[in-house]
XYZ file of C-alpha atoms in Angstrom:
640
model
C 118.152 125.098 83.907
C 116.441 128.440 84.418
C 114.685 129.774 87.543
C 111.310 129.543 85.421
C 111.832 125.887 85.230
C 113.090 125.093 88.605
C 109.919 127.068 89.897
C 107.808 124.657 87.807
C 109.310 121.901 88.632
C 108.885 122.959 92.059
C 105.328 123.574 91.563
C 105.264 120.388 89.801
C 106.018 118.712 92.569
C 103.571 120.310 94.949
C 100.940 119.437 92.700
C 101.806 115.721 92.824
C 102.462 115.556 96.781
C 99.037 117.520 96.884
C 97.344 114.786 94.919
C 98.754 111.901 96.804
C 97.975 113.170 99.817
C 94.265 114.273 99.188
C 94.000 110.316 97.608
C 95.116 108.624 100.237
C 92.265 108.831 102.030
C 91.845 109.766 105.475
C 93.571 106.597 106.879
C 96.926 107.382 104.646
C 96.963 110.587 106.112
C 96.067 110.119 109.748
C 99.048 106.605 109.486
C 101.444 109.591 108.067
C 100.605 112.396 110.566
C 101.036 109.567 113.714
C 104.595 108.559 112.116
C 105.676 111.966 111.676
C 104.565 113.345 115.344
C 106.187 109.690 116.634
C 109.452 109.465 114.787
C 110.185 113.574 114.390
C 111.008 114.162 117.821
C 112.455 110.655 118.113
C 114.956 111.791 115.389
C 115.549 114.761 116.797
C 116.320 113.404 120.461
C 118.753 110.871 118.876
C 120.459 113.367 116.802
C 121.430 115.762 119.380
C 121.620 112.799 121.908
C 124.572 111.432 119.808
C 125.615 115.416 119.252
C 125.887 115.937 122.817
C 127.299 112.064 123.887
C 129.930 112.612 120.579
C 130.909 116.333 122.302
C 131.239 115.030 125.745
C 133.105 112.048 124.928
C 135.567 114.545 123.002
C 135.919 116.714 125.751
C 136.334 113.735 128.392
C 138.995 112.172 126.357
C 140.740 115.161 125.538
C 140.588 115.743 129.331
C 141.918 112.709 130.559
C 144.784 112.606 127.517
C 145.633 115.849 128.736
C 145.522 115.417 132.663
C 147.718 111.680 131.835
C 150.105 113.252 129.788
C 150.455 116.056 132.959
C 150.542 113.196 135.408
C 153.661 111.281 133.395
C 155.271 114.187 133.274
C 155.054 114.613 136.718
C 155.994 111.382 137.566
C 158.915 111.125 135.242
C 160.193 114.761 136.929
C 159.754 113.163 140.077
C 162.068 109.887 138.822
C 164.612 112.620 137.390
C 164.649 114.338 140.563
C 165.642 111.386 142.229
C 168.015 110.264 140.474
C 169.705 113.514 140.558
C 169.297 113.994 144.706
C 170.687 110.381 144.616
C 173.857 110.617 142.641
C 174.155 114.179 145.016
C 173.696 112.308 148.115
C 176.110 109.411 146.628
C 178.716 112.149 145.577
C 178.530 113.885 148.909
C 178.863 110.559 151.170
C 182.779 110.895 153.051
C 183.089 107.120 151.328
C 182.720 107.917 147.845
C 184.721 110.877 148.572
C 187.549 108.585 150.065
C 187.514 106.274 147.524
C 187.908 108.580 144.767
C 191.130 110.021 146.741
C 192.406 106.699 146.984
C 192.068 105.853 143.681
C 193.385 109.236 142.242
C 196.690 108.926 144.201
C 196.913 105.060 143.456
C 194.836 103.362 140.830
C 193.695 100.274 140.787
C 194.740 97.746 143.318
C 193.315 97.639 147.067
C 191.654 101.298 145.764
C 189.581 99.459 143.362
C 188.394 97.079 145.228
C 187.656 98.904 147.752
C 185.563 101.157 145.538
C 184.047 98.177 143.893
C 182.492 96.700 147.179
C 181.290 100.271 148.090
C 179.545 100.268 144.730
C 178.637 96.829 144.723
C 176.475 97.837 148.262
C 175.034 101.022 146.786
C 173.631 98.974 144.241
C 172.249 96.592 146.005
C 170.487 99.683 148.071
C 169.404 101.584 144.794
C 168.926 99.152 141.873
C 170.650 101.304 139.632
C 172.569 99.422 136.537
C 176.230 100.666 137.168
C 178.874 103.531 139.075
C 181.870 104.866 137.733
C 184.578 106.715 139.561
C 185.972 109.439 136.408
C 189.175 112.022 137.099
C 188.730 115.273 135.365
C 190.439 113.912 132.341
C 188.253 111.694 131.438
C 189.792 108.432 132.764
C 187.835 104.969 133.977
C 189.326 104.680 137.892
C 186.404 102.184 139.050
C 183.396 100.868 137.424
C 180.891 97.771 138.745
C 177.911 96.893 136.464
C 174.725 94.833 137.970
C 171.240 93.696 136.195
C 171.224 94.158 132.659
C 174.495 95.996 132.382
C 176.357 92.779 133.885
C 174.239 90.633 131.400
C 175.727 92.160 128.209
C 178.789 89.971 129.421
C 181.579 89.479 132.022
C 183.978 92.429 131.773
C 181.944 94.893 129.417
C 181.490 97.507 132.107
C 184.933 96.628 133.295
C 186.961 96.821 130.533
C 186.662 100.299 130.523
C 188.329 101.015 133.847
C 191.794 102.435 132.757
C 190.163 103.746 129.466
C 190.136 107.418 128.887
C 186.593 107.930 127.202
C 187.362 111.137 125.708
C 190.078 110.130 123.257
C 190.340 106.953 121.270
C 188.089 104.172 120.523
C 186.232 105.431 123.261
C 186.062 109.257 122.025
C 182.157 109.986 121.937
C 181.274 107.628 124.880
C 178.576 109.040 126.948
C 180.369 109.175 129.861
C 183.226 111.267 128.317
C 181.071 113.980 128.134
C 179.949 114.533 131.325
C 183.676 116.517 132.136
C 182.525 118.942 129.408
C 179.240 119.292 130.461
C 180.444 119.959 133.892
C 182.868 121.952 133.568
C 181.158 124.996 134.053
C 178.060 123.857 135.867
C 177.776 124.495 139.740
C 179.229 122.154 141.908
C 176.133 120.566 143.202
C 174.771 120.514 139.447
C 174.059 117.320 137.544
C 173.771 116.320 134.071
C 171.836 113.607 132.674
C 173.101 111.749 128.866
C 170.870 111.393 126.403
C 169.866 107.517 125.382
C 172.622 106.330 122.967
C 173.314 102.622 121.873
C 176.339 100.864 123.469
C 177.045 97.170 122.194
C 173.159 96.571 121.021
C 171.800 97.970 124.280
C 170.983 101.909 125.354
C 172.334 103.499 127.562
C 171.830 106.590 130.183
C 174.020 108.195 132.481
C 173.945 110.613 134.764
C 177.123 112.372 136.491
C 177.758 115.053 139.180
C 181.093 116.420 140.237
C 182.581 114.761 143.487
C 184.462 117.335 145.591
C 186.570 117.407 148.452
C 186.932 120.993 150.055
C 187.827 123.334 147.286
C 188.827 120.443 145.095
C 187.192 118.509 142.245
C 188.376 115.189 142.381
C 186.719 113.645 139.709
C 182.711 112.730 138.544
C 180.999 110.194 140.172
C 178.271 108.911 137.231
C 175.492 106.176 137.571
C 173.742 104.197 134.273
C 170.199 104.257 134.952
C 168.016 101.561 134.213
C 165.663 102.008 131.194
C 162.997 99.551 133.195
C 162.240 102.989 135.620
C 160.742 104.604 132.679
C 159.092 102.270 130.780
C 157.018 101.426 134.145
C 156.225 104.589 134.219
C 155.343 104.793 131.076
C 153.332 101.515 130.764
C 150.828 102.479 133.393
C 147.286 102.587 131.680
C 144.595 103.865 133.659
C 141.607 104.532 131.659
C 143.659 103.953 128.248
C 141.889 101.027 127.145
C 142.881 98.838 124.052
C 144.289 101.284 121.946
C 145.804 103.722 124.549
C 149.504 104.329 125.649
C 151.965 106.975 126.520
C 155.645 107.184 125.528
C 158.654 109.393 125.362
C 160.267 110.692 122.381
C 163.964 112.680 121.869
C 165.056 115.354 119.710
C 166.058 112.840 116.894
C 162.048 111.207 116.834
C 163.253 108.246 118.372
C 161.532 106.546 120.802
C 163.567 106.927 124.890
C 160.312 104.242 125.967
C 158.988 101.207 124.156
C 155.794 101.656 123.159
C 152.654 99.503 123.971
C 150.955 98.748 120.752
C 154.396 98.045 118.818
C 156.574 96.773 121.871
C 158.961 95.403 118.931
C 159.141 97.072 116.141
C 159.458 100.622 118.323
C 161.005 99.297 121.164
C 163.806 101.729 122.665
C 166.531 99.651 120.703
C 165.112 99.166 117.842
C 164.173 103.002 117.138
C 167.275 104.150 118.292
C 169.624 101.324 116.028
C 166.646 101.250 112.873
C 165.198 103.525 110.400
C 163.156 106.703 111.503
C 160.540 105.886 108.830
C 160.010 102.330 110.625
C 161.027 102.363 114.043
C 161.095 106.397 114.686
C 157.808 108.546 115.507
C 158.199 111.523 113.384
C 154.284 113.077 113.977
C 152.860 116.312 113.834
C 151.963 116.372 117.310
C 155.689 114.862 118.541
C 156.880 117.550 116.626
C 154.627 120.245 118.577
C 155.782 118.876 121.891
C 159.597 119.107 120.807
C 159.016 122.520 119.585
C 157.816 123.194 123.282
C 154.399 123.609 122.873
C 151.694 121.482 124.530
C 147.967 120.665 123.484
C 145.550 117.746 122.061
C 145.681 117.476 118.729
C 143.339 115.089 116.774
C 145.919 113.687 113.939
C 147.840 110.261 112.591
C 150.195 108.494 114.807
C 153.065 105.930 113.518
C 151.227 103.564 112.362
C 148.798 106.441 110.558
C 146.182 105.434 112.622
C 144.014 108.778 113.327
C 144.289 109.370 117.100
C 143.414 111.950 119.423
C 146.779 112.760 120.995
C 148.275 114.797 124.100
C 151.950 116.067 123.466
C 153.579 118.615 125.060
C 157.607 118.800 126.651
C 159.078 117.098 129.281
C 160.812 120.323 130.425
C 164.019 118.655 131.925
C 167.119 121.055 130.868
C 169.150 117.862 130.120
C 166.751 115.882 128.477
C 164.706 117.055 125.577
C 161.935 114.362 125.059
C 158.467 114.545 124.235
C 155.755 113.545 126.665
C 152.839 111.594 124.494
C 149.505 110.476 125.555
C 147.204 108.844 122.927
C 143.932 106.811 121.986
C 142.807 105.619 118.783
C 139.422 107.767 117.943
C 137.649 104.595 116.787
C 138.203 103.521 120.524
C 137.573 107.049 121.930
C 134.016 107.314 119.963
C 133.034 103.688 120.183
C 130.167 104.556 122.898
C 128.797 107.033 120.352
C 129.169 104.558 117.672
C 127.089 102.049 120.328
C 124.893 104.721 121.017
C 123.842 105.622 117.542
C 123.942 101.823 116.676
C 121.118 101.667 120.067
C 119.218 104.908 118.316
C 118.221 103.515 115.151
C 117.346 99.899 116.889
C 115.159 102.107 119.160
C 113.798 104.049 116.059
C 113.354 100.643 114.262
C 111.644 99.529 117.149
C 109.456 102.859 117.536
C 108.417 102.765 113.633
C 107.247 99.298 113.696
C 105.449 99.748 117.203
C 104.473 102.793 115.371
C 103.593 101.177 112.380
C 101.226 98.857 114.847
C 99.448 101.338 116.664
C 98.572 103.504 113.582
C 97.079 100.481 112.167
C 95.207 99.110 114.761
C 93.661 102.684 115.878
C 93.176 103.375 112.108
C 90.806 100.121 112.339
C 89.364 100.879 115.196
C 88.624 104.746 114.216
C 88.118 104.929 110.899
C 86.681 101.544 110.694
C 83.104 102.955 111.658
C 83.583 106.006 110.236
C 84.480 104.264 106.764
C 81.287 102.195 107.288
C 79.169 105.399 108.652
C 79.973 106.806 104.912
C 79.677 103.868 103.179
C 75.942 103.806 104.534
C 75.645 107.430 103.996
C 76.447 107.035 100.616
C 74.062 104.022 100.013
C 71.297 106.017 101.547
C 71.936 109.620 99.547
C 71.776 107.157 96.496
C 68.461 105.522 97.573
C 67.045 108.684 98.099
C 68.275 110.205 95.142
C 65.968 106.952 92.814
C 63.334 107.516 95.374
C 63.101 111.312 94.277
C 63.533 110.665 90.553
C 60.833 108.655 90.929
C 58.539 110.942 92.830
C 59.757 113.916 90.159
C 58.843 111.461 87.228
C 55.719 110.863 88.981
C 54.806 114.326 89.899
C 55.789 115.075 85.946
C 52.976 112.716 85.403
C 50.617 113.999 88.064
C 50.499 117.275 86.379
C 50.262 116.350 82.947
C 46.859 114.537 84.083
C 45.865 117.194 85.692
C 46.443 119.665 82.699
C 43.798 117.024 80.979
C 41.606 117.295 83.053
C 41.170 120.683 83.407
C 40.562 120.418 79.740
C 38.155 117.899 79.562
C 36.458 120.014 82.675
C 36.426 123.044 80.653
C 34.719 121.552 77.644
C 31.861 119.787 80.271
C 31.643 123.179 81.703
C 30.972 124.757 78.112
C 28.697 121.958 77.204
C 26.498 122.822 80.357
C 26.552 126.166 79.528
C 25.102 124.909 76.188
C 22.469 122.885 77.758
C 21.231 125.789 79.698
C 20.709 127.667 77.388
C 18.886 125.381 75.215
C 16.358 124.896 78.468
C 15.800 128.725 78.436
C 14.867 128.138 74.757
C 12.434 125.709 75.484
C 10.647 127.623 78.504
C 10.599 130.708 75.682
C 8.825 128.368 73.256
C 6.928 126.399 75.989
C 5.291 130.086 76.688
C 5.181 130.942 73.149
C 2.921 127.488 72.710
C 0.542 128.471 75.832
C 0.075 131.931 74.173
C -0.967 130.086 70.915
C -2.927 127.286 71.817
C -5.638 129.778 72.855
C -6.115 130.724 68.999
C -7.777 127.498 67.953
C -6.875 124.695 65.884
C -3.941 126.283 64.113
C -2.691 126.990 67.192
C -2.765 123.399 68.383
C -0.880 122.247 64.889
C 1.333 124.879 65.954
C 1.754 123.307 69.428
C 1.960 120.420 67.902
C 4.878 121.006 65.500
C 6.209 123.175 68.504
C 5.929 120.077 70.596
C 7.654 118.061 68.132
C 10.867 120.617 68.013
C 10.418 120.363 71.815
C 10.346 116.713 71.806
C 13.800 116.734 69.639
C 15.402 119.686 71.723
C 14.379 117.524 74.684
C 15.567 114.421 73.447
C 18.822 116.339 72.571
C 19.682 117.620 76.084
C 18.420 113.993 77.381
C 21.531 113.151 75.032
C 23.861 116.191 76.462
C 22.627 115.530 80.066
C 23.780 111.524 79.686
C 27.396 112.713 78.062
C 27.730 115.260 81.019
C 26.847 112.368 83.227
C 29.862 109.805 81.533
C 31.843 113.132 81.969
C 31.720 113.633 85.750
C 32.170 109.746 85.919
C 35.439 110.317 83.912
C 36.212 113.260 86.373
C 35.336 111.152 89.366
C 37.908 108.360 87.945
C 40.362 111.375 87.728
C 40.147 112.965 90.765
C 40.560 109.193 92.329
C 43.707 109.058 90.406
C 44.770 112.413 91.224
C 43.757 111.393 95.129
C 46.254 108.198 95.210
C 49.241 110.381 93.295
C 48.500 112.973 96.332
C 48.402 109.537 98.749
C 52.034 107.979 97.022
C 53.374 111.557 96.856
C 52.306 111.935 100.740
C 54.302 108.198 100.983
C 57.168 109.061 99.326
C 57.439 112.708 100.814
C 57.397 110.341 104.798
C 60.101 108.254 103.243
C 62.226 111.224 102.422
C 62.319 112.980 105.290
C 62.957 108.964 107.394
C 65.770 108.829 105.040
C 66.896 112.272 105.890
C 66.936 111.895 109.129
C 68.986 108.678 109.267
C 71.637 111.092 107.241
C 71.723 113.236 110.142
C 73.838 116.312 109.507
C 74.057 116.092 105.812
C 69.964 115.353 105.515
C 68.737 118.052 107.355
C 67.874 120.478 104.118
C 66.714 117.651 102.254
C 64.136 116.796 105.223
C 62.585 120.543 104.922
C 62.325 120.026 101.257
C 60.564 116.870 101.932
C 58.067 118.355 104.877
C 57.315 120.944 102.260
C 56.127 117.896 99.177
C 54.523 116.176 102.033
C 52.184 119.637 102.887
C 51.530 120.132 99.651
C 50.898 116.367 98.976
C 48.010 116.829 101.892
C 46.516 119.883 100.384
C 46.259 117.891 97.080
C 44.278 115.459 98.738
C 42.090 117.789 100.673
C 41.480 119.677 97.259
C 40.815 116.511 95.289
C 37.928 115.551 98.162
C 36.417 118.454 97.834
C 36.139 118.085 93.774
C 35.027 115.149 94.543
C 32.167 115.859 96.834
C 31.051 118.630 94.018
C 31.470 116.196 91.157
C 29.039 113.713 93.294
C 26.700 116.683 93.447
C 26.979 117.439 90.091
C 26.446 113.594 89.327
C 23.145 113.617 91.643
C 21.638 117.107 89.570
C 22.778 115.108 86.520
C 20.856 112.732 87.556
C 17.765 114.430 88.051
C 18.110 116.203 84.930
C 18.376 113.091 83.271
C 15.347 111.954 84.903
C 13.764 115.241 84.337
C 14.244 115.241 80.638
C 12.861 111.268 80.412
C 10.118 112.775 81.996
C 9.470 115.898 79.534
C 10.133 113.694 76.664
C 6.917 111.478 78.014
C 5.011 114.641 78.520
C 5.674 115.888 75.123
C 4.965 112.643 73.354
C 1.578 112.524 75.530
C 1.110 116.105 74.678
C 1.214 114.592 70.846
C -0.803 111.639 71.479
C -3.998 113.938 73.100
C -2.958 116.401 70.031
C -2.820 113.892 67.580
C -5.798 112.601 69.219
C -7.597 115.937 68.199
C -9.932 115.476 70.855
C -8.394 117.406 73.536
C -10.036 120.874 74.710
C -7.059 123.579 74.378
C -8.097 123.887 78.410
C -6.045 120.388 78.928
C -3.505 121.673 75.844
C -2.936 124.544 77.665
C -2.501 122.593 81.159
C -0.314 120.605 79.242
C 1.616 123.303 77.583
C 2.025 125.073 80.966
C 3.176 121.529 82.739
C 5.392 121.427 79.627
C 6.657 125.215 80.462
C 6.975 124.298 84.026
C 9.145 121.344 83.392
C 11.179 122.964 80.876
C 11.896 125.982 83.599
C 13.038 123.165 86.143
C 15.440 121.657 83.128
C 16.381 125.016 82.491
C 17.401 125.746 86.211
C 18.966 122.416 86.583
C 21.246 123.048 83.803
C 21.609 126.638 84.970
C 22.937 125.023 88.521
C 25.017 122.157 86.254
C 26.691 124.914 84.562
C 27.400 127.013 88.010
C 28.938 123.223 89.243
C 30.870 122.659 86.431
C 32.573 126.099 87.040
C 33.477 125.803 90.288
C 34.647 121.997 89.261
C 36.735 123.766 86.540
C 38.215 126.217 89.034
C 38.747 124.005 91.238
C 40.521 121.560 88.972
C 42.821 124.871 87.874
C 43.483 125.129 91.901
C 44.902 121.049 91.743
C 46.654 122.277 88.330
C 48.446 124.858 90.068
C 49.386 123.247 93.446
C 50.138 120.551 91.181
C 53.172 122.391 89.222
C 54.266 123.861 92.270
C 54.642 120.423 93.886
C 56.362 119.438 90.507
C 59.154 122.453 91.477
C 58.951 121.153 94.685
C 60.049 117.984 93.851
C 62.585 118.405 90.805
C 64.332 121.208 93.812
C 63.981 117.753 96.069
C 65.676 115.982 93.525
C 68.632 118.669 92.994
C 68.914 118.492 96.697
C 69.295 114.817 96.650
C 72.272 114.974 93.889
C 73.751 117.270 96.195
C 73.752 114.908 98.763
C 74.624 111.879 96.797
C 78.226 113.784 95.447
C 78.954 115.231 99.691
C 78.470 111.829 100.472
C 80.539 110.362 97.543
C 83.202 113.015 98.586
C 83.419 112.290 102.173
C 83.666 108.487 101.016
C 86.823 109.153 98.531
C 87.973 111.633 101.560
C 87.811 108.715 104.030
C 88.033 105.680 102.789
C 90.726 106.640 99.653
């Protein structure tokens, strides 16, 4: 795999965690940051609580191994100490002195006994096993066994008296080499025997030089009782199940029984068995034997790992090991209890955890989740309610566009009719000029009349379709009015709905103060086409009524002309009354024309403020979307 990959894959990775985490919504990630701030430091107390227990339970247990395997060796220096001041005091004493002269000059006999009742009383005093009187040759002169010694059977201690130990059968005998070994010692110097096996049983002697003056009259020797060390050695303090000390010789045999194999590496059996069975032959024995001390965490006989204190008994006669050990299951079993007590606490802690994230994720985002939930209902309410109003406002101006039209075409159509009055106040003079020139004159009026009756009866016509016309504007403008008044409606709902959407609403609320202004101004604009339309309507009206009335005062003026009976006086009164009234229609289409342009740019005032509120309202809308998809956000943020 190349680093390009592994950076991918890496990246890869990222990109998932990131997704998960950004859609789990906000109660995932709040139950996830409460277990992490809960159970980090939890872990990290346990872990170096358990460190720190693991290191101090170590340390104690190498200390106490090591301050027990000081104290044995005390004690057992102390016990060797006094068995050598006692077989000094013994050798000293004028009686053991005596007897030894008795029995060199005459063995056995009243000597012997003597010496044996002597002996027989110093055990008694000094629970020692047995005491042998020994001439520098080598040769049994007295010997009197008690306790265990005596138990191996009548005579086995004394069977030897007479016996020279350092030839024969007996050559090798532990007591035949205590002359050696003392030949060139000091005279107050003892030596001790190492443990050797003597009819099934061990054995362990210790001998010292009995003199008399300048004279060495033999060795006075004492077997000491393997029961001294083995209670020494059997103490436990502190050692628990698995703990125990022992002693160990040159050879890796055991010189105490042990406590967890009192059998199989007894004192006996390691020193008559196999070394692979009944011997320890460890790493740390071996240390201690070499002459070095320590605690060493290794395998003991059985292979068992142990934490173990070794080190040298430091006796010149008797090179043994000192051991102190405990099994390290035993030694860390607190830690083991410990950590076992960490992870039911952190059990514990992630279900109480667990609890509390759930319950204050309910009770938190609980309202929050329905807060958004009903944010999100109301951006999409608002969001139809300003589609609507855009679709409406759409409308709106489209009508409006129409009628602007359909004002611009009544506006040229007045324009039209006024005109056509000035034509007939031109020919309603040109008549009055020519009815003064007789009879032709009055055919002419009358034909004149005629055209005036027809142009009459045509802006009669006009002035009626201008009339429907402002009636369709009036029906317009009342439209246009209740747009302006729903607009105005919708623009109040808006800005309620914005305001229940606190934060989030507040730009859409502007946007909707603005449609609502602009709504009013609609309204104010379409009252005041209104009131101008009902002007408009009332001129209209007269005109109307006007032109009924010219149209009767032309077809009188045809009557009296037809009539041919009228003076041109009355023709011309006519004529003039004819001219007059055509000058009124003429102003009151002039003024109809002025209305209808000021209707027409007052309509293309609506049309404009009309578009603009159609911007207003599609930016409304856009505003709305961009509300609905924040609130639709925030809902996927919180709620997942």
């Amino acid at each position: 795999m190349t680093m390009n990959q592994t950076k991918t894959e890496t990246g890869n990775g990222r990109v998932v965690v990131g997704t998960v985490w950004r859609s789990s919504g906000l109660r995932g990630r709040m139950s996830v940051v409460i277990l992490t701030l809960a159970l980090v430091p939890l872990a990290i107390m346990g872990g170096l609580s358990y460190k720190i227990a693991d290191q101090t339970l170590r340390a104690q247990s190498i200390q106490q191994l090591d301050a027990l395997r000081d104290i044995k060796t005390a004690e057992l220096k102390r016990t060797i100490g006094e068995w050598r001041a006692d077989v000094t005091a013994l050798s000293e004493s004028p009686a053991v002195v005596s007897a030894l002269r008795k029995l060199t000059e005459s063995p056995g006999g009243a000597a012997e006994e003597a010496a044996h009742e002597l002996f027989e009383s110093y055990l008694d005093n000094y629970h020692y096993e047995g005491m042998f009187l020994i001439d520098p040759a080598g040769k049994v002169l007295a010997a009197v066994a008690v306790g265990r010694a005596h138990e191996r059977g009548p005579g086995s201690v004394e069977k030897r008296i007479g016996a020279n130990l350092m030839q024969g059968r007996h050559r090798g005998h532990p007591l035949g080499t205590l002359p050696t070994a003392l030949r060139d010692q000091p005279t107050d110097a003892s030596v001790i025997t190492d443990a050797v096996i003597i009819d099934g049983h061990p054995e362990i002697y210790i001998g010292t030089p009995v003199i008399d003056g300048q004279d060495t009259l033999g060795i006075l020797a004492i077997e000491l009782g393997w029961e001294d060390l083995n209670e020494i050695m059997h103490e436990r303090p502190g050692l628990g199940e698995t703990g125990e000390t022992y002693l160990v010789g040159p050879d890796f045999r055991l010189r105490s029984d042990t406590f967890l194999q009192p059998v199989q590496r007894s004192v006996e059996a390691s020193l008559e068995g196999s070394l692979e069975e009944h011997g320890v032959d460890t790493e740390h024995v071996r240390a201690a034997l070499a002459g070095n001390r320590g605690v060493h965490e290794t395998l003991d006989y059985r292979k068992v790992p142990v934490l173990a204190a070794s080190g040298p008994l430091g006796d010149p006669d008797l090179q043994w090991a000192v051991v102190a050990e405990v099994d390290v299951e035993e030694v860390f079993t607190p830690t083991r209890e410990m950590l076992k007590n960490l992870v039911y606490i952190g059990v514990i802690t992630l279900v109480v955890v667990i609890l509390a994230t759930f319950f204050l994720s309910r009770r938190i985002i609980g309202p929050v989740s329905d807060a958004v939930v009903r944010l999100t209902s109301a951006g999409a309410e608002i969001l139809a309610a300003t589609a609507q109003q855009a679709s409406g406002a759409s409308e709106h101006s489209s009508a409006v566009s129409q009628t602007v039209s359909t004002i611009d075409e009544v506006q040229r159509t007045s324009e039209q009719s006024a005109q056509i009055a000035r034509a007939i106040v031109e020919k309603s003079r040109e008549s009055e000029e020519e009815a003064a020139g007789g009879q032709e004159s009055v055919k002419q009026a009358v034909e004149g009349m005629d055209k005036a009756r027809g142009h009459v009866e045509s802006v009669a016509e006009n002035i009626l379709t201008l009339a429907e016309h402002n009636q369709s504007i009036g029906d317009i403008i009342a439209s246009v009015n209740e747009i302006a008044e729903q607009t105005n409606l919708l623009a109040l709902n808006a800005a309620i709905e914005a305001s229940r959407a606190g934060e989030f609403g507040k730009g859409f609320s502007v946007v909707a103060s603005e449609i609502r202004v602009l709504a009013e101004q609609s309204k104010k604009a379409t009252t005041q086409v209104r009131e101008i339309l009902t002007n408009i309507q009332k001129s209209t009206n007269d005109a109307v009524m006007a032109t009924e009335e010219s149209t009767r005062s032309v077809n009188s003026a045809v009557d009296v002309v037809n009539q041919a009976g009228q003076s041109i006086d009355n023709l011309n009164e006519v004529i003039k009354e004819a001219g007059q009234m055509a000058a009124q229609t003429s102003a009151s289409a002039s003024q109809q024309a002025t209305g209808m342009a000021q209707v027409l740019q007052a309509m293309q005032n609506v049309d404009t403020v009309t578009k603009q509120t159609t911007i207003s309202t599609q930016q409304v809308e856009q505003a709305a979307h961009d509300l609905n998809a924040v609130s639709e956000q925030l809902r996927v943020q919180v709620i997942g």
